[in-house]
Coordinates of C-alpha atoms in Angstrom, one line a residue:
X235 CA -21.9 -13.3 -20.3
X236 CA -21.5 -12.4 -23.6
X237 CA -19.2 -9.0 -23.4
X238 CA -15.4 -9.5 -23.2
X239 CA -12.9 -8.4 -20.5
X240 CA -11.5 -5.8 -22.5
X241 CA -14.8 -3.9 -22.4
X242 CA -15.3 -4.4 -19.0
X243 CA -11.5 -2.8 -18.3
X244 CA -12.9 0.6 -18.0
X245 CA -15.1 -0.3 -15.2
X246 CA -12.6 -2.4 -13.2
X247 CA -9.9 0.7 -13.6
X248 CA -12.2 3.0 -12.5
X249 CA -13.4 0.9 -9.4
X250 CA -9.6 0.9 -8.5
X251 CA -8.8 4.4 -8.9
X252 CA -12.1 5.0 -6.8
X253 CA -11.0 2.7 -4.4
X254 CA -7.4 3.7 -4.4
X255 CA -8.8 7.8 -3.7
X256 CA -11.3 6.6 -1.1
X257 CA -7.8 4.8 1.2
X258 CA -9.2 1.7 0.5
X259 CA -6.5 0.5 -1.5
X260 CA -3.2 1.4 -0.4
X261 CA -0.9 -0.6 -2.6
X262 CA 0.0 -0.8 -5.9
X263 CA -0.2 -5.1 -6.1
X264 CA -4.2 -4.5 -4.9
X265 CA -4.6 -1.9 -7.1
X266 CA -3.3 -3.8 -10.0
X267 CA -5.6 -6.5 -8.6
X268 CA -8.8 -5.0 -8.4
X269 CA -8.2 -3.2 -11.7
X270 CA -7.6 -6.8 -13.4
X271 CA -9.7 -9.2 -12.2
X272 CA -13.5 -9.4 -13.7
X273 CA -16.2 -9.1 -11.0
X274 CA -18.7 -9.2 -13.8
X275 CA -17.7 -12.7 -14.5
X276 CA -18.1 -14.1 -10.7
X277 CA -21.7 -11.8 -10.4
X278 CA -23.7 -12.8 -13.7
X279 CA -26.5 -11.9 -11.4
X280 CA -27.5 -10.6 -8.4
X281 CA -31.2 -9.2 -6.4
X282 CA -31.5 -5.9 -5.5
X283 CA -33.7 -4.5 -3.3
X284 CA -37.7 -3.0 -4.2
X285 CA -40.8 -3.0 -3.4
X286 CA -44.0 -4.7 -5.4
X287 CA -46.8 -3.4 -7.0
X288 CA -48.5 -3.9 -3.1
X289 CA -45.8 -1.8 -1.7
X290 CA -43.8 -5.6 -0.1
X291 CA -40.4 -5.0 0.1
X292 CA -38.8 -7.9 -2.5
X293 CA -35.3 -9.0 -4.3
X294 CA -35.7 -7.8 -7.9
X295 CA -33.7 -10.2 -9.7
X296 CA -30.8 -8.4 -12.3
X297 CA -28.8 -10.0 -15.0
X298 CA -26.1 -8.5 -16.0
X299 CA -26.4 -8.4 -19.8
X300 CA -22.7 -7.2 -21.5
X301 CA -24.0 -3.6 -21.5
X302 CA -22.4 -0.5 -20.3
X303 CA -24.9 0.4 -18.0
X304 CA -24.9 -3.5 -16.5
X305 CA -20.8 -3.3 -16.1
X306 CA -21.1 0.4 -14.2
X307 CA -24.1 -1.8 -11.8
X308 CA -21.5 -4.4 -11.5
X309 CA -18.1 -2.2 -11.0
X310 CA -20.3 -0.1 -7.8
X311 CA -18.9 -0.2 -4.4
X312 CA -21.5 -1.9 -3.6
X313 CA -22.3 -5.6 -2.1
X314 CA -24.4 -7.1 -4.6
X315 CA -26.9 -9.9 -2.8
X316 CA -26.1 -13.2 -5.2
X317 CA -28.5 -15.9 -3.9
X318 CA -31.3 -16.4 -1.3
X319 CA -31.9 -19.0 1.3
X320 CA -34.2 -21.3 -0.8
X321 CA -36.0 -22.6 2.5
X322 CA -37.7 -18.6 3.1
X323 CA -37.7 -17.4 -1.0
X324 CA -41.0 -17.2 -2.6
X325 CA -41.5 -16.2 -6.2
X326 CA -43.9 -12.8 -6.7
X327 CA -43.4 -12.1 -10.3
X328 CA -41.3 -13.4 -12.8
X329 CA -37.9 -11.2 -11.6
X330 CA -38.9 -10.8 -7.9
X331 CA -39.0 -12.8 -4.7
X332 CA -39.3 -12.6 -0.5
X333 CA -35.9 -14.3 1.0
X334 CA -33.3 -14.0 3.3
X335 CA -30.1 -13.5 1.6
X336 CA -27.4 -16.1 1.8
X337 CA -24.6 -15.2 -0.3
X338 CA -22.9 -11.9 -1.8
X339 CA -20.3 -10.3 -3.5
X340 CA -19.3 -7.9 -0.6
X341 CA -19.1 -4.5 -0.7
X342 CA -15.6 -3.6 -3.0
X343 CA -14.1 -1.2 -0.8
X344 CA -14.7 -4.0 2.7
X345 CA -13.0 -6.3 0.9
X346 CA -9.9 -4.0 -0.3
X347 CA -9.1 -2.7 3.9
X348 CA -9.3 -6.0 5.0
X349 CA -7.0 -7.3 2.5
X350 CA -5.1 -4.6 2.8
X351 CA -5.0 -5.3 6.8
X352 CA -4.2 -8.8 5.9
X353 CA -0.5 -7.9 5.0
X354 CA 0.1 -10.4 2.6
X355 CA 3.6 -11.1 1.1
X356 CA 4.6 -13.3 -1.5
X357 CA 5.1 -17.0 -1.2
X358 CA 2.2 -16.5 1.5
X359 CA -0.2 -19.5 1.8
X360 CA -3.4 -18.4 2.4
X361 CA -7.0 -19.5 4.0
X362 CA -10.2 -17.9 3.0
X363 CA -13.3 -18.9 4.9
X364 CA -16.5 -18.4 2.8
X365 CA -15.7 -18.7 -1.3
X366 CA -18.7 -17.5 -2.0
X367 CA -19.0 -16.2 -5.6
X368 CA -15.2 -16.7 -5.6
X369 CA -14.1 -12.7 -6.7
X370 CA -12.3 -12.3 -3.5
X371 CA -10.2 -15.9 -4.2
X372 CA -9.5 -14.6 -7.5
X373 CA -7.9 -11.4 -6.5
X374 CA -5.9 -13.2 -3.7
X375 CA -5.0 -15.6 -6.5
X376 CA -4.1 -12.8 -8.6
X377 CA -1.9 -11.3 -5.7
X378 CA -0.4 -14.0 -4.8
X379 CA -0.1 -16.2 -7.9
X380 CA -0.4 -19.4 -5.9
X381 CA -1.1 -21.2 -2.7
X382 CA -4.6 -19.7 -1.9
X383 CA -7.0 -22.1 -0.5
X384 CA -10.8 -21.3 -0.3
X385 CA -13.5 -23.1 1.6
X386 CA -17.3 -22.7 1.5
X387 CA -20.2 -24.9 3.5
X388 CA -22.4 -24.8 0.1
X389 CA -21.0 -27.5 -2.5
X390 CA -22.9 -25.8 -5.3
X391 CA -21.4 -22.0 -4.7
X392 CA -18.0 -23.6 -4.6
X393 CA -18.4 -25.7 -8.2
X394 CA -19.9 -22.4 -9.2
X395 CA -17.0 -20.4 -8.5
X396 CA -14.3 -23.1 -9.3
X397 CA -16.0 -22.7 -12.9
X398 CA -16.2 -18.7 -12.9
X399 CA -12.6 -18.6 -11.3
X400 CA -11.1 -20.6 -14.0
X401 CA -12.8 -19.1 -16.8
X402 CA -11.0 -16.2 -15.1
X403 CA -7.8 -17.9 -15.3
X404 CA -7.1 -18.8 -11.6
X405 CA -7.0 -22.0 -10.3
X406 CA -7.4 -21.7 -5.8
X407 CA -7.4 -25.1 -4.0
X408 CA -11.1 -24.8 -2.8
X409 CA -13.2 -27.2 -0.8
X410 CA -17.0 -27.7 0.1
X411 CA -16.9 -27.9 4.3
X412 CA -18.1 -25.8 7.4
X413 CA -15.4 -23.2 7.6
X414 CA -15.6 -23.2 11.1
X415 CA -14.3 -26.3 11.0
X416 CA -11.0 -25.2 8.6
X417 CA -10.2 -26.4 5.2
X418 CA -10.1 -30.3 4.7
X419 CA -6.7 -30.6 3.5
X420 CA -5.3 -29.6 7.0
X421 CA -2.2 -27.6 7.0
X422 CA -0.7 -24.3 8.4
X423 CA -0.9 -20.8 6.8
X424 CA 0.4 -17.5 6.9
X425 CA -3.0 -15.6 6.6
X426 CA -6.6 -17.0 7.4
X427 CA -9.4 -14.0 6.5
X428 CA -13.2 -15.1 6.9
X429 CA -15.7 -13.3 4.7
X430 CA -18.5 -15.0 7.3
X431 CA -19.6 -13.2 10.7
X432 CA -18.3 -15.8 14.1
X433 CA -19.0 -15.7 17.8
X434 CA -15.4 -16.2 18.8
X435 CA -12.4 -17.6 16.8
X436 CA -12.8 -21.7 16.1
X437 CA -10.2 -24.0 17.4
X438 CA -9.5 -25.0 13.5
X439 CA -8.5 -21.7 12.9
X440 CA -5.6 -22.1 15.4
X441 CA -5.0 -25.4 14.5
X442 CA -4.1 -23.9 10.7
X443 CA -1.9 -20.9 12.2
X444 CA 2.0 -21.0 13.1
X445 CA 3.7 -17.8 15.0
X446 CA 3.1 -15.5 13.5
X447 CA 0.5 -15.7 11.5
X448 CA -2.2 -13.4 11.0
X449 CA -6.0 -13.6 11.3
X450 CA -8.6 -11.3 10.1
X451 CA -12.2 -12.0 10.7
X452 CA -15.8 -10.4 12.0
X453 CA -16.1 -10.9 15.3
X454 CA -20.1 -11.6 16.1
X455 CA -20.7 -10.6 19.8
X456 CA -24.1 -10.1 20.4
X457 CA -24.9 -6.2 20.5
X458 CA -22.4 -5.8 18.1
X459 CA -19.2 -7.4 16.3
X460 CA -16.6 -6.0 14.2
X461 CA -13.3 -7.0 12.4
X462 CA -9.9 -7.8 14.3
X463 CA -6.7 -8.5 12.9
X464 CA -4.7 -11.3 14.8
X465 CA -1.5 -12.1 15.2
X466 CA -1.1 -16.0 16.8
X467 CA 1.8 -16.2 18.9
X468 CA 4.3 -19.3 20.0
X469 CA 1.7 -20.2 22.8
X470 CA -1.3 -20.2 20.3
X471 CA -2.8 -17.3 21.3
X472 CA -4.3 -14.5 18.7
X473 CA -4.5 -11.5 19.8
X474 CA -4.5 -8.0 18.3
X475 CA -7.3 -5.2 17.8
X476 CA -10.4 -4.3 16.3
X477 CA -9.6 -2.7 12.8
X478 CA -10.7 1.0 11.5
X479 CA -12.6 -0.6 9.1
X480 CA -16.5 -0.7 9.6
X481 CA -18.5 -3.7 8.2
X482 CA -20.2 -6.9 8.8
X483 CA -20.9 -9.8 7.3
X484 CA -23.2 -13.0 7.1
X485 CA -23.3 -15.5 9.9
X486 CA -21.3 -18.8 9.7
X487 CA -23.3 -21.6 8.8
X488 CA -23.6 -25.1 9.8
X489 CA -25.8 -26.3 7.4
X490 CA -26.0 -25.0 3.9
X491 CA -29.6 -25.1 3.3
X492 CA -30.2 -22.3 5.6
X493 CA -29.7 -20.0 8.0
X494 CA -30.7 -20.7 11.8
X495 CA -34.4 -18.3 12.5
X496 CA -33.3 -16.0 15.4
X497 CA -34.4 -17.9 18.8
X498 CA -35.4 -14.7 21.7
X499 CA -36.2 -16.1 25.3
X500 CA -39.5 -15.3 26.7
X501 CA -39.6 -11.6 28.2
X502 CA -40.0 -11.5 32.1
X503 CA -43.1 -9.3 33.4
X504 CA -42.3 -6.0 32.9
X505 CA -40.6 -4.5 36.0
X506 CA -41.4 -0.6 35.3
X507 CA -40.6 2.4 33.1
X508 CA -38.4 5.2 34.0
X509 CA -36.3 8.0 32.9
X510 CA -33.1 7.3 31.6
X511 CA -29.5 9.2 30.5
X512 CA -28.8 7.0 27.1
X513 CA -31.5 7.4 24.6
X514 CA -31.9 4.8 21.7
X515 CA -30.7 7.1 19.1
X516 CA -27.3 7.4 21.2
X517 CA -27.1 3.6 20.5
X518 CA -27.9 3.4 16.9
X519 CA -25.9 7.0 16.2
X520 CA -22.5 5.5 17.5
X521 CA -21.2 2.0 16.2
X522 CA -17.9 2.1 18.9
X523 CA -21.0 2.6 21.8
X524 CA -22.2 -0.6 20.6
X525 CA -19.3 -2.5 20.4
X526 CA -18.8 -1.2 23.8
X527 CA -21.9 -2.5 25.2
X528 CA -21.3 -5.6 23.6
X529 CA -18.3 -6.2 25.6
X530 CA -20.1 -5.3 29.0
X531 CA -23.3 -7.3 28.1
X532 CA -22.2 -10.6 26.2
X533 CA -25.2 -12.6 24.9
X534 CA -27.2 -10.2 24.8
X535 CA -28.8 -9.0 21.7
X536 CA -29.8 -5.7 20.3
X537 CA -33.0 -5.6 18.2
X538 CA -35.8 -3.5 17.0
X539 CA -39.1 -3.5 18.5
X540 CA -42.5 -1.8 16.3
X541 CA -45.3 -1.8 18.5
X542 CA -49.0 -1.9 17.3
X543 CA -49.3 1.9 16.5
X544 CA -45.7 1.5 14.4
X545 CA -43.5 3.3 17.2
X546 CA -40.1 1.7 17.1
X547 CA -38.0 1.1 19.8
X548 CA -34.4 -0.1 20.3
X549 CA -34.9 -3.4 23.1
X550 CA -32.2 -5.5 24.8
X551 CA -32.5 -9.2 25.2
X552 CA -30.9 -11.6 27.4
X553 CA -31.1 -15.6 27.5
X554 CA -32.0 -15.2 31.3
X555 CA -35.6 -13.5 29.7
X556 CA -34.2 -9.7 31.6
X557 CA -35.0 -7.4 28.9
X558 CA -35.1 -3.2 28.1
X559 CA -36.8 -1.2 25.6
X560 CA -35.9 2.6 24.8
X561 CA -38.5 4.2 22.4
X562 CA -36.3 6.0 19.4
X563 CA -38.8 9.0 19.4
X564 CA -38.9 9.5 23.2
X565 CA -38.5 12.8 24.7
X566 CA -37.3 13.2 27.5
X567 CA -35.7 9.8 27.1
X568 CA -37.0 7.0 29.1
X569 CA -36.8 3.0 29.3
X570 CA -38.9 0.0 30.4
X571 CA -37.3 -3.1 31.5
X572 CA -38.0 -6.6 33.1
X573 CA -36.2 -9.2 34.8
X574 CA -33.6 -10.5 36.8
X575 CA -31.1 -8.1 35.5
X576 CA -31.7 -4.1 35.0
X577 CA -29.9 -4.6 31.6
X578 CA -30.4 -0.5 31.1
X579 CA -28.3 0.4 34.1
X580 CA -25.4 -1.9 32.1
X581 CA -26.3 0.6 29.1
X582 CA -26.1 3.7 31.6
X583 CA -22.6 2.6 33.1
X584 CA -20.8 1.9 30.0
X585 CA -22.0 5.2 28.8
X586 CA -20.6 7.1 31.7
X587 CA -17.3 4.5 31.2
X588 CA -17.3 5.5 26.9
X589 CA -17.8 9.5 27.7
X590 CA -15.3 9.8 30.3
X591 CA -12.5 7.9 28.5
X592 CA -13.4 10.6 25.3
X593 CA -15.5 8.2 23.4
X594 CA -13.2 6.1 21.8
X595 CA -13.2 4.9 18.7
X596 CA -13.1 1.0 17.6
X597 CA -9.7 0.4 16.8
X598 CA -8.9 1.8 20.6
X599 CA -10.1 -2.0 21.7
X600 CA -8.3 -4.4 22.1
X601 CA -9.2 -8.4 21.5
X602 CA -7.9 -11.8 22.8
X603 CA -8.6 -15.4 22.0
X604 CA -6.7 -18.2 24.5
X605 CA -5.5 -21.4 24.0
X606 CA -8.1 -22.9 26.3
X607 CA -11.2 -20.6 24.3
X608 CA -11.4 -18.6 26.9
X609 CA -11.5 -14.3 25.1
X610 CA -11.6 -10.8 26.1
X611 CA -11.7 -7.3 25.0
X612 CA -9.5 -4.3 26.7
X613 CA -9.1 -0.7 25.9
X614 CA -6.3 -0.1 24.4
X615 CA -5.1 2.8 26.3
X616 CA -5.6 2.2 29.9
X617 CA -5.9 -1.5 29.7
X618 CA -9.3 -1.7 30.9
X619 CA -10.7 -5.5 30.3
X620 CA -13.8 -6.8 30.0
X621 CA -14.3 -10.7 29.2
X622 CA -16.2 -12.5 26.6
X623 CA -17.9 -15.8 26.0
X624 CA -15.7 -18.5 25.3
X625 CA -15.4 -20.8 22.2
X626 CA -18.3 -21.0 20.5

């Protein structure tokens, strides 16, 4: 980088204002933060998505240069993809590649809510799982002038942002490990927030907490996840809600070469087709359906299905192989399905069960993690429970 911070400021104070207008920011200490500390520096480059002179959808690699028009790119609400999983990238031309991205700098207005739902409040020692490029440590480290601890699985992104972060003036305690598994140096904190998507909440995590402190994570379900905010209690229990805020992020890893390829059971013999009440576009139209159905089919997984004449469908999938496929352009609506289970009559019940309580939205759900592993979800309202896998 070869601009200073000073012309950069302009960028960074307009992010903040846009993300103070938007409710992202609700404080004046995140304010001051996100209009003070330099993205540009922890983003130097970053892929955005094209397509090839063949039409291939590619990552178009972008540098960001000192200019104007490269600080605006940079300053975007926008998650900018920062590297891709080396095992699945192939070069095309001399700024593009295929990959499956592995790291970002997360959308700007994601990152402001949950911090913002993190409550944080000075002398707080904090745990962030997933350093990444290292911008979010910095503006914790800029909120909270000290004891901010940072860990990431990939021993190069963490030397890489220990570098960018101290060029930057901050100095977090970070560490190379599986997050999963907490921070090596052990010890409790006020406020743990995961940047990284997880099945249910890791024991480490509850190892680190004391009463009251206060989790905020993406919970990865199946169907569909979302963020909670948890508070741990005396008996080492975290329980609170799903948050307002929409986003996702990244899976966990174990191993920091690459990401686990998706692994689908074998589909059982198709069992028939008939008509159905929930069409796929209900589904993908409504993110609180989805987390709904996640919670009355755990394990299960929602993908999409293009047959050989490019019709897409929405399909279930369970591990027992029981499976259901709703074509997106259907009309009247109907399903096909196989296997032990009718997974669509699931999908029909928990419709019924979302309509009549007046479709509520996200944060109307509760969620649960017990000492033993053992989780579940509940409605808010009427206390309506459904349970969820255990520890993953």
């Amino acid at each position: 980088m070869n601009d200073s911070p000073d012309r950069a400021r302009p960028h960074r104070e307009a992010l903040a204002h846009q993300l103070t207008a938007a409710g992202a920011i609700r404080t004046r200490s995140w304010a001051a933060a996100f209009a003070d500390v330099p993205r540009h520096l922890f983003v130097p480059r970053w892929y955005e998505q094209g397509t090839d002179a063949r039409g291939i959808t590619v990552w178009r690699e972008r540098r960001a240069t000192g200019t104007d028009a490269d600080l605006a790119a940079v300053y975007r609400d926008q998650t900018l993809v920062t590297a891709l999983d080396p095992t699945t990238a192939e070069q095309v031309d001399e700024t593009a590649w295929t990959g499956i991205p592995t790291s970002s700098s997360t959308l700007p207005s994601l990152m402001a809510r949950m911090l913002e739902d993190l409550a944080v409040e000075d002398g707080n020692r904090v745990l962030e799982i997933g350093t990444g490029t290292g911008y979010n440590a910095a503006l914790l480290s800029h909120r909270l002038g000290g004891p901010v601890h940072s860990v990431d699985l990939d021993p190069g992104l963490v030397e890489t942002a220990r570098q960018r972060l101290a060029e930057a003036g901050y100095v977090p305690r970070l560490a190379a490990g599986n997050g999963s598994l907490g921070h090596p140096a052990g010890g409790t904190f006020d406020r743990i927030i995961a940047t990284c998507s997880v099945p249910a909440v890791p024991d480490a995590w509850l190892d680190h907490s004391k009463p009251g402190t206060l989790l905020v994570t993406d919970l990865d379900l199946g169907i569909e996840g979302g963020l909670v905010r948890l508070g741990v209690d005396d008996a080492r229990s975290a329980v609170g809600h799903f948050t307002a805020t929409c986003g996702r992020f990244m899976a966990a890893r174990t191993d920091a070469t690459s990401y686990p390829a998706p692994r689908w059971p074998d589909r059982a013999p198709t069992a028939g087709t008939r008509p159905t009440t929930v069409a796929a576009a209900d589904i993908r139209a409504s993110y609180p359906f989805r987390l709904l159905l996640a919670f009355h089919l755990p394990r299960t997984q929602l993908v999409h299905h293009v047959d050989e004449a490019g019709a897409v469908a929405l399909q279930l999938q369970h591990p027992d192989g029981s499976w259901a496929r709703a074509p997106l352009a259907d009309a009247p609506a109907t399903v096909t399905h196989g296997g032990a289970q009718d997974l669509w009559q699931q999908v029909e019940a928990a419709w019924r069960w979302w309509n009549d309580a007046g479709r509520p939205s996200q944060d109307r759900f509760g969620y649960a993690r017990e000492p033993d592993g053992s989780a579940y979800a509940w409605h808010i309202p009427d206390g309506t429970r459904w349970d969820l896998p255990a520890r993953a």
